[in-house]
Amino acid sequence: MATAPTQYQKKQAARRATADIERLAKTYQSGLSDVAQQQQKGFSDWNAKNREVMAPYEAAVAKYTQQDFPAYQRQVAAANTAFEQQSSAYNQTIASYDAQVAAYRQRLDAYNATLSDIAANPSERVSATAVSMGRSGTSYNIGGQLYSANNLPSGYFLDTVVTGQGVNRGRPYDITEQQLFRTRSVPTFNEEPPKAPNIAAPKLSLPSPPSAPTQPKLPTFETGQFQQKREELGKTFEREVGERKAAKQYVVMRRMSRGMLEGA
């Protein structure tokens, strides 16, 4: 006849089961620690790789901000200064040409006005002293020299001019006299118009800006694989603990069954 397990035996069995679960827990915690170390190492490697990838980009950014772009700004400033100087010289040249054209037009307009006046009044009266020469008639002092009415210089002529009104026996009549006239000479205008300056308007030519460095695309640090390992460790731990508890319950139930059969 088998005897039921003593209280001591029960405590020993419980201690063994507890020790077994504690060992499983330590194994689980050790596994979690290993996964954490793997994740930390993976992150360190990922970070180091990123620094390696970013190093040329950061050097390019430093060169762009400290050298390339300041040099470009200086080139732009120099181009603007040169353009302003060229524009000033161009404007001065154009202004001088415009002034010359305006003066030329003024002289041409005066000449055309003279031609119009000559066309309307082709002759003009000459204020010359008339000197009576007796039977020879009247001579005229032209330029300090006496000319008879029949021997006037070219362009000079006598014309009858009404100088007033008179009345004879109640009838009015014109008072006339011979006056000296000369045909107005047509002036010439041989002046050429100002020549336009052979100069083109300046154009602002700016240098092309330097290309800014393009930041490389960095991979993301994936934590999914480590989370999956943790979940697998947790499932394994829960399964093994469950198996231990089931085995313990099975042993207890079996012993209880045997005791009941033997005591029957």
PDB file of C-alpha atoms in Angstrom:
ATOM      1  CA  MET A   1       0.000   0.000   0.000  1.00  0.00           C
ATOM      2  CA  ALA A   2       1.471   3.275  -1.221  1.00  0.00           C
ATOM      3  CA  THR A   3       1.547   6.125   1.144  1.00  0.00           C
ATOM      4  CA  ALA A   4       0.536   9.679   0.280  1.00  0.00           C
ATOM      5  CA  PRO A   5       3.420  12.172  -0.168  1.00  0.00           C
ATOM      6  CA  THR A   6       4.454  13.776   2.999  1.00  0.00           C
ATOM      7  CA  GLN A   7       4.325  17.514   3.550  1.00  0.00           C
ATOM      8  CA  TYR A   8       8.074  17.634   3.113  1.00  0.00           C
ATOM      9  CA  GLN A   9       7.889  15.860  -0.228  1.00  0.00           C
ATOM     10  CA  LYS A  10       5.217  18.316  -1.395  1.00  0.00           C
ATOM     11  CA  LYS A  11       7.399  21.274  -0.430  1.00  0.00           C
ATOM     12  CA  GLN A  12      10.377  19.783  -2.227  1.00  0.00           C
ATOM     13  CA  ALA A  13       8.342  19.225  -5.371  1.00  0.00           C
ATOM     14  CA  ALA A  14       6.992  22.793  -5.197  1.00  0.00           C
ATOM     15  CA  ARG A  15      10.522  24.107  -4.753  1.00  0.00           C
ATOM     16  CA  ARG A  16      11.727  22.177  -7.803  1.00  0.00           C
ATOM     17  CA  ALA A  17       8.836  23.513  -9.907  1.00  0.00           C
ATOM     18  CA  THR A  18       9.441  27.063  -8.681  1.00  0.00           C
ATOM     19  CA  ALA A  19      13.169  26.773  -9.354  1.00  0.00           C
ATOM     20  CA  ASP A  20      12.396  25.519 -12.846  1.00  0.00           C
ATOM     21  CA  ILE A  21      10.119  28.508 -13.551  1.00  0.00           C
ATOM     22  CA  GLU A  22      12.720  30.869 -12.111  1.00  0.00           C
ATOM     23  CA  ARG A  23      15.288  29.367 -14.455  1.00  0.00           C
ATOM     24  CA  LEU A  24      12.907  29.915 -17.365  1.00  0.00           C
ATOM     25  CA  ALA A  25      12.372  33.517 -16.220  1.00  0.00           C
ATOM     26  CA  LYS A  26      16.127  34.107 -16.062  1.00  0.00           C
ATOM     27  CA  THR A  27      16.501  32.619 -19.524  1.00  0.00           C
ATOM     28  CA  TYR A  28      13.692  34.902 -20.754  1.00  0.00           C
ATOM     29  CA  GLN A  29      15.278  37.968 -19.161  1.00  0.00           C
ATOM     30  CA  SER A  30      18.671  36.992 -20.567  1.00  0.00           C
ATOM     31  CA  GLY A  31      17.094  36.665 -23.999  1.00  0.00           C
ATOM     32  CA  LEU A  32      15.496  40.097 -23.660  1.00  0.00           C
ATOM     33  CA  SER A  33      18.869  41.500 -22.601  1.00  0.00           C
ATOM     34  CA  ASP A  34      20.517  39.929 -25.654  1.00  0.00           C
ATOM     35  CA  VAL A  35      17.852  41.432 -27.948  1.00  0.00           C
ATOM     36  CA  ALA A  36      18.333  44.848 -26.310  1.00  0.00           C
ATOM     37  CA  GLN A  37      22.104  44.589 -26.872  1.00  0.00           C
ATOM     38  CA  GLN A  38      21.525  43.535 -30.473  1.00  0.00           C
ATOM     39  CA  GLN A  39      19.202  46.503 -30.964  1.00  0.00           C
ATOM     40  CA  GLN A  40      21.677  48.881 -29.358  1.00  0.00           C
ATOM     41  CA  LYS A  41      24.489  47.543 -31.547  1.00  0.00           C
ATOM     42  CA  GLY A  42      22.263  47.760 -34.616  1.00  0.00           C
ATOM     43  CA  PHE A  43      21.384  51.351 -33.745  1.00  0.00           C
ATOM     44  CA  SER A  44      25.067  52.214 -33.178  1.00  0.00           C
ATOM     45  CA  ASP A  45      26.007  50.657 -36.529  1.00  0.00           C
ATOM     46  CA  TRP A  46      23.123  52.477 -38.233  1.00  0.00           C
ATOM     47  CA  ASN A  47      24.147  55.763 -36.619  1.00  0.00           C
ATOM     48  CA  ALA A  48      27.791  55.242 -37.617  1.00  0.00           C
ATOM     49  CA  LYS A  49      26.743  54.475 -41.206  1.00  0.00           C
ATOM     50  CA  ASN A  50      24.618  57.632 -41.263  1.00  0.00           C
ATOM     51  CA  ARG A  51      27.542  59.707 -40.030  1.00  0.00           C
ATOM     52  CA  GLU A  52      29.696  58.138 -42.727  1.00  0.00           C
ATOM     53  CA  VAL A  53      27.094  58.965 -45.387  1.00  0.00           C
ATOM     54  CA  MET A  54      26.487  62.482 -44.033  1.00  0.00           C
ATOM     55  CA  ALA A  55      30.175  63.408 -43.717  1.00  0.00           C
ATOM     56  CA  PRO A  56      30.681  64.265 -47.442  1.00  0.00           C
ATOM     57  CA  TYR A  57      27.356  66.116 -47.485  1.00  0.00           C
ATOM     58  CA  GLU A  58      28.263  68.176 -44.413  1.00  0.00           C
ATOM     59  CA  ALA A  59      31.661  68.975 -45.958  1.00  0.00           C
ATOM     60  CA  ALA A  60      29.912  70.025 -49.182  1.00  0.00           C
ATOM     61  CA  VAL A  61      27.484  72.220 -47.204  1.00  0.00           C
ATOM     62  CA  ALA A  62      30.381  73.872 -45.381  1.00  0.00           C
ATOM     63  CA  LYS A  63      32.147  74.537 -48.692  1.00  0.00           C
ATOM     64  CA  TYR A  64      28.911  75.847 -50.237  1.00  0.00           C
ATOM     65  CA  THR A  65      28.109  78.221 -47.362  1.00  0.00           C
ATOM     66  CA  GLN A  66      31.667  79.371 -46.685  1.00  0.00           C
ATOM     67  CA  GLN A  67      33.159  79.480 -50.186  1.00  0.00           C
ATOM     68  CA  ASP A  68      30.881  78.856 -53.163  1.00  0.00           C
ATOM     69  CA  PHE A  69      27.889  81.017 -52.251  1.00  0.00           C
ATOM     70  CA  PRO A  70      29.936  83.970 -50.898  1.00  0.00           C
ATOM     71  CA  ALA A  71      32.000  83.864 -54.105  1.00  0.00           C
ATOM     72  CA  TYR A  72      28.774  83.893 -56.121  1.00  0.00           C
ATOM     73  CA  GLN A  73      27.495  86.884 -54.129  1.00  0.00           C
ATOM     74  CA  ARG A  74      30.735  88.749 -54.839  1.00  0.00           C
ATOM     75  CA  GLN A  75      30.392  87.962 -58.541  1.00  0.00           C
ATOM     76  CA  VAL A  76      26.803  89.233 -58.531  1.00  0.00           C
ATOM     77  CA  ALA A  77      27.847  92.438 -56.744  1.00  0.00           C
ATOM     78  CA  ALA A  78      30.685  92.981 -59.253  1.00  0.00           C
ATOM     79  CA  ALA A  79      28.304  92.357 -62.186  1.00  0.00           C
ATOM     80  CA  ASN A  80      25.785  94.837 -60.771  1.00  0.00           C
ATOM     81  CA  THR A  81      28.495  97.471 -60.229  1.00  0.00           C
ATOM     82  CA  ALA A  82      29.796  97.028 -63.783  1.00  0.00           C
ATOM     83  CA  PHE A  83      26.251  97.208 -65.154  1.00  0.00           C
ATOM     84  CA  GLU A  84      25.543 100.424 -63.226  1.00  0.00           C
ATOM     85  CA  GLN A  85      28.753 101.998 -64.524  1.00  0.00           C
ATOM     86  CA  GLN A  86      28.006 100.943 -68.102  1.00  0.00           C
ATOM     87  CA  SER A  87      24.415 102.185 -67.772  1.00  0.00           C
ATOM     88  CA  SER A  88      25.632 105.555 -66.485  1.00  0.00           C
ATOM     89  CA  ALA A  89      28.061 105.942 -69.396  1.00  0.00           C
ATOM     90  CA  TYR A  90      25.384 104.826 -71.850  1.00  0.00           C
ATOM     91  CA  ASN A  91      22.839 107.291 -70.462  1.00  0.00           C
ATOM     92  CA  GLN A  92      25.338 110.128 -70.630  1.00  0.00           C
ATOM     93  CA  THR A  93      26.156 109.291 -74.263  1.00  0.00           C
ATOM     94  CA  ILE A  94      22.470 109.103 -75.193  1.00  0.00           C
ATOM     95  CA  ALA A  95      21.744 112.367 -73.340  1.00  0.00           C
ATOM     96  CA  SER A  96      24.584 114.108 -75.226  1.00  0.00           C
ATOM     97  CA  TYR A  97      23.273 112.751 -78.537  1.00  0.00           C
ATOM     98  CA  ASP A  98      19.715 113.865 -77.703  1.00  0.00           C
ATOM     99  CA  ALA A  99      21.016 117.370 -76.904  1.00  0.00           C
ATOM    100  CA  GLN A 100      22.870 117.474 -80.239  1.00  0.00           C
ATOM    101  CA  VAL A 101      19.730 116.336 -82.088  1.00  0.00           C
ATOM    102  CA  ALA A 102      17.623 118.957 -80.287  1.00  0.00           C
ATOM    103  CA  ALA A 103      20.097 121.732 -81.203  1.00  0.00           C
ATOM    104  CA  TYR A 104      20.230 120.507 -84.803  1.00  0.00           C
ATOM    105  CA  ARG A 105      16.448 120.466 -85.065  1.00  0.00           C
ATOM    106  CA  GLN A 106      16.317 123.982 -83.634  1.00  0.00           C
ATOM    107  CA  ARG A 107      18.730 125.231 -86.328  1.00  0.00           C
ATOM    108  CA  LEU A 108      16.863 123.311 -89.032  1.00  0.00           C
ATOM    109  CA  ASP A 109      13.524 124.725 -87.874  1.00  0.00           C
ATOM    110  CA  ALA A 110      15.002 128.226 -87.974  1.00  0.00           C
ATOM    111  CA  TYR A 111      16.258 127.591 -91.522  1.00  0.00           C
ATOM    112  CA  ASN A 112      12.859 126.276 -92.635  1.00  0.00           C
ATOM    113  CA  ALA A 113      11.192 129.313 -91.035  1.00  0.00           C
ATOM    114  CA  THR A 114      13.547 131.564 -93.039  1.00  0.00           C
ATOM    115  CA  LEU A 115      12.657 129.742 -96.259  1.00  0.00           C
ATOM    116  CA  SER A 116       8.960 130.148 -95.502  1.00  0.00           C
ATOM    117  CA  ASP A 117       9.449 133.848 -94.838  1.00  0.00           C
ATOM    118  CA  ILE A 118      11.425 134.261 -98.091  1.00  0.00           C
ATOM    119  CA  ALA A 119       8.694 132.451-100.004  1.00  0.00           C
ATOM    120  CA  ALA A 120       6.104 134.839 -98.567  1.00  0.00           C
ATOM    121  CA  ASN A 121       8.328 137.931 -98.906  1.00  0.00           C
ATOM    122  CA  PRO A 122      10.862 137.298-101.664  1.00  0.00           C
ATOM    123  CA  SER A 123      12.174 140.884-101.595  1.00  0.00           C
ATOM    124  CA  GLU A 124      12.943 143.515 -98.997  1.00  0.00           C
ATOM    125  CA  ARG A 125      13.253 147.302 -99.046  1.00  0.00           C
ATOM    126  CA  VAL A 126      16.769 148.629 -98.821  1.00  0.00           C
ATOM    127  CA  SER A 127      17.452 151.740 -96.783  1.00  0.00           C
ATOM    128  CA  ALA A 128      19.862 153.444 -99.148  1.00  0.00           C
ATOM    129  CA  THR A 129      20.536 157.145 -99.563  1.00  0.00           C
ATOM    130  CA  ALA A 130      19.192 158.489-102.864  1.00  0.00           C
ATOM    131  CA  VAL A 131      21.437 161.081-104.500  1.00  0.00           C
ATOM    132  CA  SER A 132      20.124 163.264-107.292  1.00  0.00           C
ATOM    133  CA  MET A 133      22.547 163.316-110.192  1.00  0.00           C
ATOM    134  CA  GLY A 134      20.752 166.013-112.264  1.00  0.00           C
ATOM    135  CA  ARG A 135      20.005 164.913-115.758  1.00  0.00           C
ATOM    136  CA  SER A 136      21.588 161.573-115.046  1.00  0.00           C
ATOM    137  CA  GLY A 137      18.780 160.856-112.633  1.00  0.00           C
ATOM    138  CA  THR A 138      19.042 159.501-109.170  1.00  0.00           C
ATOM    139  CA  SER A 139      21.821 157.300-107.861  1.00  0.00           C
ATOM    140  CA  TYR A 140      21.759 155.152-104.734  1.00  0.00           C
ATOM    141  CA  ASN A 141      24.474 154.689-102.160  1.00  0.00           C
ATOM    142  CA  ILE A 142      24.787 150.938-101.807  1.00  0.00           C
ATOM    143  CA  GLY A 143      27.606 149.735 -99.623  1.00  0.00           C
ATOM    144  CA  GLY A 144      29.387 153.060 -99.937  1.00  0.00           C
ATOM    145  CA  GLN A 145      29.228 153.120-103.713  1.00  0.00           C
ATOM    146  CA  LEU A 146      26.803 155.042-105.942  1.00  0.00           C
ATOM    147  CA  TYR A 147      24.762 153.099-108.423  1.00  0.00           C
ATOM    148  CA  SER A 148      22.475 154.656-111.011  1.00  0.00           C
ATOM    149  CA  ALA A 149      18.945 153.395-111.430  1.00  0.00           C
ATOM    150  CA  ASN A 150      19.947 151.750-114.688  1.00  0.00           C
ATOM    151  CA  ASN A 151      23.055 150.085-113.257  1.00  0.00           C
ATOM    152  CA  LEU A 152      21.973 148.589-109.967  1.00  0.00           C
ATOM    153  CA  PRO A 153      23.851 145.582-108.553  1.00  0.00           C
ATOM    154  CA  SER A 154      22.443 142.158-109.250  1.00  0.00           C
ATOM    155  CA  GLY A 155      19.322 141.491-107.192  1.00  0.00           C
ATOM    156  CA  TYR A 156      18.528 145.165-106.617  1.00  0.00           C
ATOM    157  CA  PHE A 157      15.598 146.835-108.315  1.00  0.00           C
ATOM    158  CA  LEU A 158      13.368 149.893-108.044  1.00  0.00           C
ATOM    159  CA  ASP A 159       9.680 149.656-107.406  1.00  0.00           C
ATOM    160  CA  THR A 160       6.898 152.205-107.118  1.00  0.00           C
ATOM    161  CA  VAL A 161       5.540 152.370-103.610  1.00  0.00           C
ATOM    162  CA  VAL A 162       2.454 154.230-102.418  1.00  0.00           C
ATOM    163  CA  THR A 163       3.582 156.464 -99.598  1.00  0.00           C
ATOM    164  CA  GLY A 164       0.384 158.401 -98.965  1.00  0.00           C
ATOM    165  CA  GLN A 165      -2.840 159.921-100.277  1.00  0.00           C
ATOM    166  CA  GLY A 166      -3.415 163.293-101.830  1.00  0.00           C
ATOM    167  CA  VAL A 167      -6.433 165.311-103.091  1.00  0.00           C
ATOM    168  CA  ASN A 168      -6.470 167.266-106.357  1.00  0.00           C
ATOM    169  CA  ARG A 169      -9.551 169.327-107.092  1.00  0.00           C
ATOM    170  CA  GLY A 170     -11.504 167.240-104.698  1.00  0.00           C
ATOM    171  CA  ARG A 171     -10.336 163.941-106.115  1.00  0.00           C
ATOM    172  CA  PRO A 172      -8.037 161.671-104.092  1.00  0.00           C
ATOM    173  CA  TYR A 173      -4.906 160.194-105.594  1.00  0.00           C
ATOM    174  CA  ASP A 174      -1.963 158.024-104.446  1.00  0.00           C
ATOM    175  CA  ILE A 175       1.317 159.626-103.601  1.00  0.00           C
ATOM    176  CA  THR A 176       4.061 157.322-104.849  1.00  0.00           C
ATOM    177  CA  GLU A 177       7.818 157.216-104.974  1.00  0.00           C
ATOM    178  CA  GLN A 178      10.522 154.985-106.321  1.00  0.00           C
ATOM    179  CA  GLN A 179      12.102 152.894-103.591  1.00  0.00           C
ATOM    180  CA  LEU A 180      15.038 150.543-103.732  1.00  0.00           C
ATOM    181  CA  PHE A 181      14.470 146.814-103.141  1.00  0.00           C
ATOM    182  CA  ARG A 182      16.600 143.757-103.343  1.00  0.00           C
ATOM    183  CA  THR A 183      15.710 140.132-103.856  1.00  0.00           C
ATOM    184  CA  ARG A 184      16.312 138.136-100.715  1.00  0.00           C
ATOM    185  CA  SER A 185      18.910 135.477-101.203  1.00  0.00           C
ATOM    186  CA  VAL A 186      18.013 131.932-100.270  1.00  0.00           C
ATOM    187  CA  PRO A 187      20.408 130.653 -97.607  1.00  0.00           C
ATOM    188  CA  THR A 188      21.830 127.176 -97.731  1.00  0.00           C
ATOM    189  CA  PHE A 189      21.774 124.607 -94.964  1.00  0.00           C
ATOM    190  CA  ASN A 190      24.478 122.017 -95.437  1.00  0.00           C
ATOM    191  CA  GLU A 191      24.729 120.811 -91.856  1.00  0.00           C
ATOM    192  CA  GLU A 192      24.475 117.050 -91.485  1.00  0.00           C
ATOM    193  CA  PRO A 193      22.338 115.661 -88.675  1.00  0.00           C
ATOM    194  CA  PRO A 194      24.233 114.254 -85.722  1.00  0.00           C
ATOM    195  CA  LYS A 195      25.230 110.637 -86.087  1.00  0.00           C
ATOM    196  CA  ALA A 196      23.730 108.274 -83.607  1.00  0.00           C
ATOM    197  CA  PRO A 197      26.380 106.824 -81.314  1.00  0.00           C
ATOM    198  CA  ASN A 198      27.433 103.298 -82.110  1.00  0.00           C
ATOM    199  CA  ILE A 199      26.606 102.030 -78.672  1.00  0.00           C
ATOM    200  CA  ALA A 200      24.258  99.358 -77.444  1.00  0.00           C
ATOM    201  CA  ALA A 201      22.324  99.445 -74.217  1.00  0.00           C
ATOM    202  CA  PRO A 202      24.185  97.445 -71.596  1.00  0.00           C
ATOM    203  CA  LYS A 203      22.750  94.154 -70.437  1.00  0.00           C
ATOM    204  CA  LEU A 204      23.023  92.780 -66.950  1.00  0.00           C
ATOM    205  CA  SER A 205      24.706  89.402 -67.126  1.00  0.00           C
ATOM    206  CA  LEU A 206      24.637  87.519 -63.842  1.00  0.00           C
ATOM    207  CA  PRO A 207      26.604  84.358 -63.123  1.00  0.00           C
ATOM    208  CA  SER A 208      24.788  81.117 -62.528  1.00  0.00           C
ATOM    209  CA  PRO A 209      24.358  80.357 -58.845  1.00  0.00           C
ATOM    210  CA  PRO A 210      26.228  77.368 -57.477  1.00  0.00           C
ATOM    211  CA  SER A 211      24.257  74.212 -56.946  1.00  0.00           C
ATOM    212  CA  ALA A 212      23.427  73.587 -53.316  1.00  0.00           C
ATOM    213  CA  PRO A 213      24.384  70.146 -52.030  1.00  0.00           C
ATOM    214  CA  THR A 214      21.591  67.602 -51.991  1.00  0.00           C
ATOM    215  CA  GLN A 215      21.082  65.892 -48.682  1.00  0.00           C
ATOM    216  CA  PRO A 216      21.409  62.130 -49.048  1.00  0.00           C
ATOM    217  CA  LYS A 217      18.431  59.993 -48.203  1.00  0.00           C
ATOM    218  CA  LEU A 218      19.141  58.080 -45.007  1.00  0.00           C
ATOM    219  CA  PRO A 219      17.561  54.709 -44.262  1.00  0.00           C
ATOM    220  CA  THR A 220      15.291  54.476 -41.246  1.00  0.00           C
ATOM    221  CA  PHE A 221      16.263  52.317 -38.317  1.00  0.00           C
ATOM    222  CA  GLU A 222      13.865  49.383 -38.335  1.00  0.00           C
ATOM    223  CA  THR A 223      12.981  48.069 -34.861  1.00  0.00           C
ATOM    224  CA  GLY A 224      10.421  45.557 -36.067  1.00  0.00           C
ATOM    225  CA  GLN A 225      12.825  42.596 -36.111  1.00  0.00           C
ATOM    226  CA  PHE A 226      13.803  43.214 -32.492  1.00  0.00           C
ATOM    227  CA  GLN A 227      10.202  43.571 -31.415  1.00  0.00           C
ATOM    228  CA  GLN A 228       9.474  40.285 -33.188  1.00  0.00           C
ATOM    229  CA  LYS A 229      12.275  38.565 -31.247  1.00  0.00           C
ATOM    230  CA  ARG A 230      10.864  39.911 -27.969  1.00  0.00           C
ATOM    231  CA  GLU A 231       7.443  38.624 -28.849  1.00  0.00           C
ATOM    232  CA  GLU A 232       8.885  35.205 -29.736  1.00  0.00           C
ATOM    233  CA  LEU A 233      10.787  35.077 -26.443  1.00  0.00           C
ATOM    234  CA  GLY A 234       7.631  36.011 -24.546  1.00  0.00           C
ATOM    235  CA  LYS A 235       5.567  33.357 -26.317  1.00  0.00           C
ATOM    236  CA  THR A 236       8.242  30.720 -25.692  1.00  0.00           C
ATOM    237  CA  PHE A 237       8.440  31.683 -22.032  1.00  0.00           C
ATOM    238  CA  GLU A 238       4.669  31.576 -21.589  1.00  0.00           C
ATOM    239  CA  ARG A 239       4.444  28.241 -23.382  1.00  0.00           C
ATOM    240  CA  GLU A 240       7.212  26.593 -21.325  1.00  0.00           C
ATOM    241  CA  VAL A 241       5.830  27.945 -18.060  1.00  0.00           C
ATOM    242  CA  GLY A 242       2.436  26.624 -19.052  1.00  0.00           C
ATOM    243  CA  GLU A 243       3.945  23.255 -19.875  1.00  0.00           C
ATOM    244  CA  ARG A 244       5.684  23.116 -16.489  1.00  0.00           C
ATOM    245  CA  LYS A 245       2.492  23.959 -14.645  1.00  0.00           C
ATOM    246  CA  ALA A 246       0.508  21.382 -16.629  1.00  0.00           C
ATOM    247  CA  ALA A 247       3.129  18.726 -15.910  1.00  0.00           C
ATOM    248  CA  LYS A 248       3.038  19.555 -12.237  1.00  0.00           C
ATOM    249  CA  GLN A 249      -0.731  19.344 -12.127  1.00  0.00           C
ATOM    250  CA  TYR A 250      -0.592  16.038 -13.972  1.00  0.00           C
ATOM    251  CA  VAL A 251       1.859  14.570 -11.415  1.00  0.00           C
ATOM    252  CA  VAL A 252      -0.243  15.757  -8.505  1.00  0.00           C
ATOM    253  CA  MET A 253      -3.443  14.379 -10.016  1.00  0.00           C
ATOM    254  CA  ARG A 254      -1.750  11.058 -10.767  1.00  0.00           C
ATOM    255  CA  ARG A 255      -0.474  10.683  -7.221  1.00  0.00           C
ATOM    256  CA  MET A 256      -3.865  11.565  -5.843  1.00  0.00           C
ATOM    257  CA  SER A 257      -5.472   8.967  -8.100  1.00  0.00           C
ATOM    258  CA  ARG A 258      -3.071   6.250  -6.988  1.00  0.00           C
ATOM    259  CA  GLY A 259      -3.646   7.091  -3.319  1.00  0.00           C
ATOM    260  CA  MET A 260      -7.377   6.891  -3.737  1.00  0.00           C
ATOM    261  CA  LEU A 261      -7.119   3.537  -5.561  1.00  0.00           C
ATOM    262  CA  GLU A 262      -4.809   2.060  -2.971  1.00  0.00           C
ATOM    263  CA  GLY A 263      -6.967   3.204  -0.101  1.00  0.00           C
ATOM    264  CA  ALA A 264     -10.108   1.671  -1.621  1.00  0.00           C
TER     265      ALA A 264
END
